[in-house]
Coordinates of C-alpha atoms in Angstrom, one line a residue:
Chain A
M24 CA 7.7 -16.0 10.2
F25 CA 10.5 -15.6 12.1
T26 CA 12.2 -13.7 9.0
D27 CA 9.6 -11.8 8.0
I28 CA 9.2 -10.1 11.6
L29 CA 13.0 -9.2 11.1
T30 CA 12.2 -7.9 7.5
I31 CA 9.9 -5.7 8.9
I32 CA 11.8 -4.5 11.9
Y33 CA 14.8 -3.8 9.3
K34 CA 12.2 -1.9 6.9
E35 CA 11.5 0.1 10.2
W36 CA 14.4 1.0 11.8
K37 CA 15.6 1.8 8.1
E38 CA 13.2 4.2 7.5
M39 CA 13.9 5.8 10.8
F40 CA 17.6 5.6 11.5
F41 CA 19.0 5.5 7.8
A42 CA 17.1 7.3 5.5
R43 CA 18.1 10.3 4.6
S44 CA 15.5 12.8 5.6
T45 CA 14.5 11.5 9.0
A46 CA 17.9 10.1 9.8
R47 CA 19.1 13.2 11.4
S48 CA 15.8 13.8 13.5
G49 CA 15.6 10.0 14.3
L50 CA 19.3 9.9 15.5
L51 CA 19.2 12.9 17.4
G52 CA 15.9 12.3 19.7
V53 CA 18.1 8.6 20.4
A54 CA 21.2 11.1 21.6
V55 CA 18.9 13.3 24.1
I56 CA 17.5 10.3 25.9
V57 CA 20.7 8.7 26.1
A58 CA 22.5 11.8 27.3
L59 CA 19.9 12.5 29.8
L60 CA 19.3 9.2 31.9
G61 CA 23.0 7.9 30.4
I62 CA 24.7 11.0 31.7
F63 CA 22.9 13.9 33.0
M64 CA 20.5 12.5 35.3
P65 CA 23.5 10.2 37.0
F66 CA 25.5 12.9 37.3
Q67 CA 22.9 15.0 39.2
N68 CA 22.1 12.0 41.6
G69 CA 25.5 10.9 41.8
R70 CA 25.9 7.0 43.7
D71 CA 22.2 7.4 44.8
W72 CA 21.2 6.6 41.0
L73 CA 22.9 3.3 41.5
T74 CA 21.7 2.9 44.9
T75 CA 18.2 3.9 45.0
P76 CA 15.8 1.7 43.3
L77 CA 12.8 4.3 42.8
L78 CA 15.0 6.9 40.8
I79 CA 15.6 4.6 37.7
L80 CA 12.3 2.9 38.6
I81 CA 10.4 6.3 38.0
W82 CA 12.6 6.3 34.5
S83 CA 11.8 3.3 33.3
W84 CA 8.4 4.7 31.9
L85 CA 10.3 6.7 29.4
P86 CA 10.8 3.8 26.8
V87 CA 7.1 4.0 26.8
F88 CA 6.9 7.5 25.3
L89 CA 9.3 6.3 22.5
T90 CA 7.4 3.5 21.8
L91 CA 4.4 5.9 21.6
G92 CA 5.7 7.6 18.4
M93 CA 7.1 4.8 16.7
V94 CA 4.3 2.6 16.7
T95 CA 1.5 5.1 15.7
D96 CA 3.8 6.2 12.6
S97 CA 4.6 2.8 11.4
I98 CA 0.7 2.1 11.1
A99 CA -1.2 4.8 11.0
G100 CA 1.5 6.7 8.9
E101 CA 1.9 3.9 6.3
R102 CA -1.7 4.4 5.6
E103 CA -1.2 7.8 5.4
R104 CA 1.5 7.5 3.0
H105 CA -0.3 5.1 0.9
T106 CA 2.2 2.4 1.6
L107 CA 0.5 0.0 3.9
E108 CA -1.7 -1.2 1.1
T109 CA 1.1 -2.5 -1.2
L110 CA 2.7 -4.1 2.0
L111 CA -0.1 -5.8 2.1
A112 CA -1.0 -7.1 -1.1
S113 CA 2.8 -9.0 -0.6
R114 CA 2.9 -12.2 0.5
L115 CA 3.4 -11.0 3.9
P116 CA 1.5 -12.8 7.1
E117 CA -0.5 -10.3 9.0
Q118 CA 1.1 -11.5 12.1
A119 CA 4.8 -10.9 10.7
I120 CA 3.5 -6.9 10.0
L121 CA 2.2 -7.0 13.4
F122 CA 5.3 -8.2 15.4
G123 CA 7.4 -6.8 13.4
K124 CA 5.9 -3.2 13.6
I125 CA 5.8 -3.7 17.3
G126 CA 9.2 -5.2 17.4
A127 CA 10.5 -2.2 15.7
A128 CA 8.8 -0.1 18.2
V129 CA 9.8 -2.2 21.5
F130 CA 13.1 -3.3 20.8
Y131 CA 13.9 0.3 19.7
A132 CA 12.9 2.0 23.1
W133 CA 14.0 -0.9 25.3
G134 CA 17.5 -0.9 23.3
I135 CA 17.9 2.9 24.5
M136 CA 16.9 2.4 28.1
L137 CA 19.5 -0.6 28.4
V138 CA 22.4 1.8 26.7
S139 CA 21.0 4.6 29.0
L140 CA 21.4 2.7 32.2
L141 CA 24.7 1.0 31.7
L142 CA 26.0 4.3 30.3
G143 CA 24.7 5.4 33.7
A144 CA 26.4 3.3 35.3
V145 CA 29.8 4.3 33.5
T146 CA 29.1 7.7 34.2
V147 CA 28.7 7.3 37.9
N148 CA 31.6 5.5 38.6
L149 CA 33.5 8.0 36.4
A150 CA 32.5 11.0 38.1
F151 CA 32.1 10.1 41.6
P152 CA 35.2 7.6 42.1
G153 CA 35.2 5.2 45.0
S154 CA 34.8 1.3 44.4
P155 CA 33.2 0.0 41.5
A156 CA 29.5 0.1 41.9
F157 CA 26.7 -1.1 39.8
Y158 CA 22.7 -1.4 40.0
D159 CA 21.3 -3.7 42.6
P160 CA 20.8 -6.5 40.0
L161 CA 17.3 -7.2 41.0
V162 CA 16.3 -3.5 40.5
F163 CA 18.0 -4.0 37.1
A164 CA 16.1 -6.4 36.1
A165 CA 12.9 -5.1 37.3
V166 CA 13.6 -1.8 35.2
L167 CA 14.4 -3.8 32.3
V168 CA 11.1 -6.5 32.8
F169 CA 9.1 -3.5 33.6
S170 CA 10.5 -1.1 30.6
L171 CA 10.0 -4.0 27.9
L172 CA 6.6 -5.0 29.2
A173 CA 5.0 -1.1 29.7
S174 CA 6.3 -1.2 26.3
V175 CA 4.5 -3.9 24.6
L176 CA 1.4 -2.5 26.4
I177 CA 1.6 0.7 24.5
A178 CA 2.7 -0.5 21.4
S179 CA -0.6 -2.9 21.3
I180 CA -2.5 0.1 22.3
G181 CA -0.8 1.9 19.8
V182 CA -1.8 -0.8 17.0
L183 CA -5.4 -0.7 18.2
V184 CA -5.9 3.4 18.0
S185 CA -3.6 3.3 14.7
L186 CA -6.2 0.7 13.2
H187 CA -9.1 3.3 13.7
S188 CA -6.9 6.4 12.7
K189 CA -6.6 7.7 9.4
T190 CA -3.2 9.8 9.9
A191 CA -0.5 9.2 12.3
R192 CA -1.1 12.7 13.6
Q193 CA -4.8 11.6 14.4
A194 CA -3.5 8.5 16.0
Y195 CA -1.0 10.4 18.5
Q196 CA -3.4 12.6 19.6
K197 CA -5.8 9.8 20.2
M198 CA -2.9 8.2 22.5
S199 CA -2.2 11.2 23.7
V200 CA -5.9 11.3 25.5
V201 CA -4.9 7.6 26.9
F202 CA -1.6 8.6 28.1
L203 CA -3.4 11.7 29.6
V204 CA -6.5 9.3 31.3
V205 CA -3.6 6.2 32.5
W206 CA -0.8 8.0 33.8
F207 CA -1.2 12.1 34.2
I208 CA -4.7 12.2 35.9
P209 CA -3.6 10.1 38.8
M210 CA -0.5 11.9 39.2
L211 CA -2.4 15.2 39.1
V212 CA -5.3 13.7 41.7
A213 CA -2.6 13.0 43.9
Q214 CA -1.0 16.2 43.8
F215 CA -4.2 17.7 45.1
L216 CA -5.0 15.1 47.9
P217 CA -5.2 16.4 51.1
E218 CA -1.7 16.2 53.4
E219 CA -2.9 13.6 56.2
I220 CA -4.3 11.2 53.0
K221 CA -1.2 11.7 51.3
A222 CA 1.0 11.2 54.5
G223 CA -1.0 7.9 55.4
L224 CA -0.3 6.6 51.7
S225 CA 3.2 7.1 52.1
A226 CA 3.3 5.2 55.3
R227 CA 1.7 2.6 53.7
L228 CA 3.9 2.6 51.3
M229 CA 7.2 2.2 53.2
T230 CA 5.6 -0.8 54.5
L231 CA 5.4 -2.6 51.4
D232 CA 7.7 -5.6 50.6
L233 CA 9.4 -3.7 47.2
N234 CA 10.2 -7.5 45.5
A235 CA 6.0 -8.0 45.9
V236 CA 5.0 -5.0 44.7
L237 CA 7.2 -5.5 41.5
T238 CA 6.4 -8.7 41.1
L239 CA 2.9 -8.0 41.3
G240 CA 2.9 -4.7 38.9
M241 CA 5.0 -6.5 36.5
L242 CA 2.0 -9.9 36.8
I243 CA -0.3 -7.4 35.9
L244 CA 1.2 -5.7 32.9
L245 CA 2.3 -9.0 31.5
A246 CA -1.6 -10.4 31.7
A247 CA -2.2 -6.8 30.2
D248 CA 0.0 -7.3 27.6
T249 CA -1.1 -10.8 26.6
V250 CA -4.9 -9.7 26.3
L251 CA -4.1 -6.8 24.3
V252 CA -1.7 -8.8 22.0
L253 CA -4.1 -11.3 21.4
V254 CA -6.9 -8.6 20.7
C255 CA -4.2 -7.2 17.9
L256 CA -4.1 -10.2 16.3
K257 CA -7.7 -10.6 15.8
R258 CA -8.0 -7.4 14.7
F259 CA -4.8 -6.7 12.3
Q260 CA -6.6 -8.3 9.4
R261 CA -6.1 -7.1 6.3
P262 CA -9.7 -6.0 5.6
N263 CA -9.7 -3.8 8.7
L264 CA -6.5 -2.6 8.0
I265 CA -7.6 -1.3 4.2
L266 CA -11.2 0.0 5.0
L267 CA -11.6 2.8 7.5
Chain B
M28 CA -8.3 -23.2 -21.7
N29 CA -6.0 -22.6 -18.7
Y30 CA -7.1 -19.1 -16.7
A31 CA -5.4 -17.1 -14.3
I32 CA -8.4 -15.8 -12.9
Q33 CA -12.2 -16.9 -12.6
T34 CA -14.6 -15.2 -10.8
H35 CA -18.2 -16.6 -10.8
Q36 CA -21.0 -14.3 -9.3
L37 CA -18.5 -12.1 -7.2
T38 CA -19.9 -9.7 -5.1
R39 CA -18.7 -7.2 -2.6
D40 CA -21.2 -4.9 -0.4
F41 CA -20.1 -2.4 1.7
G42 CA -23.4 -1.5 4.0
S43 CA -25.9 -0.7 1.7
L44 CA -23.8 0.0 -1.5
R45 CA -22.8 -2.7 -3.7
A46 CA -19.6 -2.2 -5.2
V47 CA -19.0 -5.6 -7.0
D48 CA -22.2 -7.2 -8.2
R49 CA -22.1 -10.5 -9.4
L50 CA -19.4 -10.5 -11.5
T51 CA -18.4 -13.2 -13.5
L52 CA -14.5 -13.2 -15.4
E53 CA -12.4 -15.5 -17.0
V54 CA -9.0 -13.9 -17.7
P55 CA -6.9 -16.4 -19.7
A56 CA -3.1 -16.8 -18.9
G57 CA -0.6 -15.0 -20.6
Q58 CA -2.8 -12.6 -21.8
I59 CA -3.3 -8.6 -21.1
F60 CA -6.6 -8.4 -19.7
G61 CA -8.3 -4.9 -19.2
L62 CA -11.2 -3.7 -16.7
L63 CA -12.7 -0.7 -17.6
G64 CA -15.0 1.6 -16.2
P65 CA -15.5 5.1 -15.0
N66 CA -14.7 6.2 -11.3
G67 CA -16.1 4.5 -8.7
A68 CA -17.3 1.5 -11.1
G69 CA -15.8 -1.4 -8.9
K70 CA -12.5 -1.7 -10.4
T71 CA -10.0 -1.2 -7.4
T72 CA -12.5 -3.1 -5.2
T73 CA -12.1 -6.1 -7.6
I74 CA -8.3 -6.2 -7.1
R75 CA -8.5 -6.2 -3.7
L76 CA -11.1 -9.5 -3.7
L77 CA -8.7 -10.9 -6.2
L78 CA -5.7 -10.4 -4.1
G79 CA -7.8 -11.5 -0.8
L80 CA -7.3 -8.4 0.5
L81 CA -10.7 -8.4 1.1
P82 CA -13.3 -11.1 1.6
P83 CA -16.1 -11.1 -0.7
T84 CA -20.1 -11.0 0.4
S85 CA -20.6 -13.6 -2.0
G86 CA -19.6 -15.5 -5.1
Q87 CA -16.6 -17.6 -5.9
V88 CA -13.1 -16.5 -7.0
R89 CA -9.9 -18.6 -8.5
V90 CA -6.7 -17.1 -9.1
L91 CA -4.0 -19.2 -10.3
G92 CA -6.0 -21.9 -9.6
M93 CA -6.3 -21.1 -5.4
D94 CA -8.5 -19.6 -3.3
P95 CA -7.4 -16.0 -2.7
L96 CA -9.0 -15.8 0.9
Q97 CA -8.1 -19.5 1.9
Q98 CA -4.4 -19.2 0.3
G99 CA -4.0 -15.5 0.4
E100 CA -0.3 -16.3 0.7
A101 CA 0.4 -18.6 -1.8
V102 CA -1.7 -16.3 -4.4
R103 CA -0.1 -13.2 -3.2
S104 CA 3.3 -15.2 -3.4
R105 CA 2.6 -15.5 -7.1
C106 CA 1.3 -12.3 -8.1
G107 CA 2.7 -8.8 -8.4
A108 CA 0.4 -5.6 -7.5
L109 CA 1.0 -1.9 -8.6
L110 CA -2.1 -0.4 -6.9
E111 CA -3.8 2.9 -6.6
H112 CA -0.4 4.6 -5.1
S113 CA 2.6 3.5 -5.8
G114 CA 3.3 2.3 -2.6
L115 CA 7.1 3.5 -2.6
Y116 CA 8.7 4.3 0.5
E117 CA 9.6 8.0 0.1
R118 CA 12.1 8.1 2.8
L119 CA 14.3 5.4 1.3
S120 CA 16.2 5.1 -1.6
A121 CA 15.3 3.6 -4.7
E122 CA 17.6 0.9 -4.1
D123 CA 16.5 0.5 -0.9
N124 CA 12.9 0.5 -1.7
L125 CA 13.5 -2.6 -4.3
D126 CA 15.8 -4.5 -1.8
L127 CA 13.1 -4.3 0.8
Y128 CA 10.9 -6.0 -1.4
A129 CA 13.3 -8.6 -2.7
R130 CA 13.8 -9.4 1.4
I131 CA 9.9 -10.0 1.1
W132 CA 9.9 -12.2 -1.4
R133 CA 12.8 -14.2 0.5
M134 CA 15.3 -13.3 -2.4
D135 CA 19.0 -14.4 -1.4
A136 CA 21.2 -11.3 -1.2
A137 CA 23.0 -12.5 -4.6
S138 CA 19.9 -13.1 -6.6
R139 CA 18.5 -9.2 -5.1
K140 CA 21.4 -7.5 -6.3
K141 CA 21.6 -9.2 -9.7
R142 CA 17.8 -8.6 -9.9
I143 CA 17.6 -5.3 -8.6
R144 CA 20.6 -4.1 -11.2
E145 CA 18.9 -5.8 -14.0
L146 CA 15.6 -3.7 -13.8
L147 CA 17.0 -0.5 -13.0
E148 CA 19.4 -0.3 -15.5
G149 CA 16.0 -1.5 -17.6
L150 CA 14.5 1.0 -16.6
G151 CA 17.1 3.8 -17.2
L152 CA 17.2 4.3 -13.0
W153 CA 20.6 2.7 -12.5
E154 CA 22.5 6.0 -12.0
R155 CA 20.2 7.5 -9.3
R156 CA 19.5 4.2 -7.4
K157 CA 20.8 6.3 -4.1
E158 CA 18.4 9.2 -4.3
T159 CA 15.5 9.3 -1.9
V160 CA 12.6 8.1 -3.7
A161 CA 10.6 11.6 -2.5
E162 CA 12.9 13.8 -4.9
W163 CA 11.8 11.9 -8.1
S164 CA 9.1 12.7 -10.3
R165 CA 6.1 11.0 -10.7
G166 CA 6.9 9.3 -13.7
M167 CA 10.3 8.1 -12.2
K168 CA 8.3 6.7 -9.0
Q169 CA 6.1 4.8 -11.5
K170 CA 8.5 3.0 -13.2
L171 CA 10.5 1.8 -9.8
A172 CA 6.7 1.1 -8.6
I173 CA 6.5 -1.1 -11.9
A174 CA 10.2 -2.5 -11.4
R175 CA 9.3 -3.7 -7.7
V176 CA 5.9 -5.7 -9.0
L177 CA 8.3 -7.1 -11.6
L178 CA 11.2 -8.0 -9.0
H179 CA 10.2 -12.0 -8.1
R180 CA 9.0 -12.3 -11.7
P181 CA 5.2 -13.6 -10.9
P182 CA 3.3 -15.1 -13.4
L183 CA 0.0 -12.7 -12.8
I184 CA 0.6 -9.1 -12.2
F185 CA -2.1 -6.4 -11.2
L186 CA -2.3 -2.9 -12.6
D187 CA -4.1 0.0 -11.1
E188 CA -3.6 2.7 -14.0
P189 CA -0.1 2.2 -14.4
T190 CA 0.5 5.1 -16.9
A191 CA -1.6 7.6 -14.9
G192 CA 0.6 10.8 -14.5
L193 CA 3.2 9.5 -17.3
D194 CA 4.2 11.6 -19.8
V195 CA 3.5 10.3 -23.6
P196 CA 7.5 8.6 -24.6
T197 CA 7.4 7.0 -20.8
A198 CA 3.9 5.9 -21.0
A199 CA 4.5 4.6 -24.5
A200 CA 7.6 2.9 -23.4
L201 CA 6.1 1.2 -20.4
R202 CA 3.2 -0.4 -22.5
E203 CA 6.0 -2.0 -24.8
D204 CA 7.6 -3.5 -21.4
L205 CA 4.3 -4.8 -20.9
L206 CA 3.8 -6.6 -24.4
R207 CA 7.3 -7.8 -24.5
M208 CA 6.7 -9.6 -20.8
T209 CA 3.6 -11.2 -21.8
A210 CA 5.0 -12.4 -25.4
Q211 CA 8.6 -13.5 -24.0
E212 CA 7.1 -14.8 -20.3
G213 CA 4.0 -15.6 -20.8
T214 CA 2.8 -13.2 -18.1
T215 CA -0.8 -12.5 -17.5
I216 CA -1.6 -8.9 -16.7
F217 CA -4.8 -7.4 -15.2
L218 CA -5.3 -4.1 -15.4
T219 CA -7.3 -1.1 -14.9
T220 CA -7.1 2.0 -16.9
H221 CA -9.1 5.3 -17.8
N222 CA -7.2 5.1 -20.9
L223 CA -8.9 3.5 -23.8
S224 CA -6.5 4.2 -26.6
E225 CA -4.1 2.4 -24.1
A226 CA -6.4 -0.6 -23.5
E227 CA -7.0 -1.0 -27.2
K228 CA -3.0 -1.0 -27.6
L229 CA -2.1 -3.4 -25.1
C230 CA -5.5 -5.7 -24.0
A231 CA -6.3 -9.1 -25.8
Q232 CA -9.6 -8.8 -23.7
V233 CA -11.4 -5.6 -22.0
A234 CA -14.3 -6.1 -19.8
V235 CA -16.3 -2.7 -19.1
I236 CA -18.1 -2.7 -15.8
R237 CA -20.5 0.1 -14.1
D238 CA -21.8 0.0 -10.7
G239 CA -19.7 -3.1 -10.2
Q240 CA -21.6 -4.8 -12.9
L241 CA -20.3 -6.3 -16.0
L242 CA -21.6 -4.5 -18.9
A243 CA -19.3 -6.1 -21.9
V244 CA -16.6 -8.4 -22.0
G245 CA -14.4 -9.3 -25.1
S246 CA -11.8 -8.1 -27.4
P247 CA -11.8 -4.5 -28.1
V248 CA -12.6 -5.4 -31.9
E249 CA -15.6 -7.0 -30.6
L250 CA -16.5 -4.3 -28.5
R251 CA -16.2 -2.0 -31.0
T252 CA -17.9 -3.9 -34.1
R253 CA -21.0 -4.6 -31.0
A254 CA -20.9 -0.7 -30.6
G255 CA -22.0 0.3 -33.8
Q256 CA -22.5 0.1 -37.5
P257 CA -19.0 0.5 -39.9
R258 CA -18.5 3.9 -41.4
L259 CA -17.3 5.4 -44.5
Q260 CA -15.7 8.8 -44.5
V261 CA -15.0 10.3 -48.0
F262 CA -12.7 13.2 -48.5
G263 CA -12.6 15.1 -51.7
R264 CA -14.4 17.9 -54.2
G265 CA -17.9 17.9 -55.5
L266 CA -19.6 16.0 -52.6
N267 CA -22.9 17.9 -53.0
E268 CA -26.1 17.4 -51.5
R269 CA -27.6 15.5 -55.4
A270 CA -24.5 12.7 -54.5
L271 CA -26.0 12.9 -50.8
T272 CA -29.5 12.6 -51.9
V273 CA -28.5 9.5 -54.1
L274 CA -26.3 7.6 -51.7
Q275 CA -29.2 8.2 -49.4
S276 CA -31.4 5.7 -51.8
Q277 CA -28.9 2.9 -51.9
P278 CA -30.0 -0.1 -49.7
G279 CA -26.3 -0.3 -48.0
V280 CA -26.8 3.3 -46.4
G281 CA -28.2 3.6 -43.0
G282 CA -27.2 7.2 -43.2
V283 CA -25.5 10.3 -45.0
K284 CA -24.3 13.5 -43.5
F285 CA -21.8 16.2 -43.9
L286 CA -19.1 16.7 -41.1
N287 CA -16.4 19.3 -41.8
D288 CA -14.7 18.5 -44.6
H289 CA -15.8 15.0 -45.6
L290 CA -18.8 12.9 -46.1
E291 CA -19.9 10.6 -43.5
I292 CA -21.9 7.3 -44.5
A293 CA -23.5 5.1 -41.8
L294 CA -23.1 1.5 -43.6
K295 CA -25.3 -1.5 -43.5
E296 CA -24.0 -5.1 -43.4
P297 CA -23.0 -6.0 -45.8
A298 CA -22.4 -2.8 -47.8
E299 CA -20.8 -2.7 -51.2
T300 CA -18.2 0.0 -50.1
A301 CA -16.6 0.0 -54.0
A302 CA -20.1 0.3 -55.5
L303 CA -20.4 3.2 -53.3
V304 CA -17.6 5.3 -54.4
K305 CA -18.3 4.5 -57.7
L306 CA -21.7 5.9 -57.2
L307 CA -20.0 9.3 -56.1
V308 CA -17.8 9.7 -59.0
E309 CA -20.6 9.2 -61.5
Q310 CA -22.1 11.9 -60.0
G311 CA -19.1 13.9 -60.2
A312 CA -17.1 13.9 -56.9
E313 CA -13.7 14.1 -57.2
I314 CA -12.2 11.5 -54.5
E315 CA -8.9 12.0 -52.5
E316 CA -9.3 9.7 -49.8
V317 CA -11.8 7.1 -48.5
R318 CA -11.6 5.5 -44.9
K319 CA -13.3 2.6 -43.9
S320 CA -14.2 2.3 -40.0
T321 CA -15.8 1.1 -36.9
A322 CA -16.9 2.8 -33.6
S323 CA -13.8 3.8 -31.5
L324 CA -13.1 1.8 -28.6
E325 CA -14.2 5.1 -26.6
E326 CA -17.5 5.4 -28.6
A327 CA -18.0 1.7 -28.1
F328 CA -17.5 2.5 -24.1
L329 CA -19.6 5.6 -23.7
S330 CA -22.4 3.5 -25.8
L331 CA -22.3 0.6 -23.3
L332 CA -22.2 3.0 -20.7
E333 CA -25.6 5.0 -22.0
E334 CA -27.1 1.9 -22.7
N335 CA -27.1 0.4 -19.4
H336 CA -27.4 3.5 -17.4
V337 CA -29.7 3.1 -14.5
H338 CA -32.3 6.1 -13.7

């Protein structure tokens, strides 16, 4: 099973990074993100980039977008390109295909995040000389765990959405709507809250224990991931993938 | 007899539509078996049921002695399938496509390399192995898809319209390869096709389905014989109305008519062909050529569809 999962990851990455027609856009996308998170943002924020937890916690959502694009293409896109049925006619177990596709998207996004953060630390130390500095270990670990869990969440939702989408584009559009509801609408609503309510909420947030908030957030994400992966396992069956 | 595929009353419904209707088939091992039928007859659904990609609504299936639903992985491990579409990753090269499937079939690195070279060289694609598949013609893609099917030397192969879109020489070469495989390696091939002359050349047995129902099964010769009376086509000069009247009065003759440049005589079995020719000569006809034939598979196929047409 593990070998089969690796085979699918190998296939997904090969198509994304080493296929002649897509390699340029795939590598360019990675380069832009790494440059933004690993060079531009640390350079803009200076040593605060390493010492202010909220800065990198906010950016830890970035892998979610990377996961989103890849996972929708890997299932709905395969169906659209008529390669999925042949893959399903092979000996591969459904679970291996599912975990391979989720794994390819998640580790791609998470790997970029990890590389960007490490490059960010190098950038800060080179651009702002002083005593060597690194992220707070707890915050660094939290960012890595958060981005991993958030990526798994989006990948699982992406799988479920892809099961009901005829094309990658349709899946991506549906996912964008989900994203809008889950992420952007609360942020938009927060913008229009009266000043006194915003000030009250800020004051409340300042009093919260960051560690407790992070732990709670992670537990919620972990629970959501577990439920969604189990739902994916139940739904990711050959008949459901072929018939739409 | 050893059967590669056995189905009994196999049925698959999609809502109110019955795609496969109580299909009972036995496909002997080591043969090429053709499933013929018009569009929407249930051919692709049948292949999906045999590969365990869909569960049947009712009925039983055994493929290589196993139940594809309960032992799906084991069945698919021993099968190769070229389905409706080639299933190739067009962004990858030909070599990478085969390498991926060789990994899926758990072939080690050395065997992968050797087998890929052997197949690509055999199909004349080795020199272009590094090219992206998207750049290839449909014929080349189809050949590559066939190579992918053969990669792990499966004992049972499913081919859905394997020569569709191929030019005549490529299709002929592919047919040769398929015949060679069954002869040399004892591979069983289950193919669907619209091309009846192809089915006639390749298949030891064919089954005709329509609306998911089995209309007939047998060798192409059996189906042709079953479809209609044998015919005699007589070419020559002096084939006049008098000769036609004399022939019509003969006990072994079902009917006589002029068709373009020849006389077409429908025979009742057993008919004395030589006696009929002699009679024509006695009537002053100068015979140049005589052909005795049964209905073509195409005629047999159309006749079966006509007979079983449900309004």
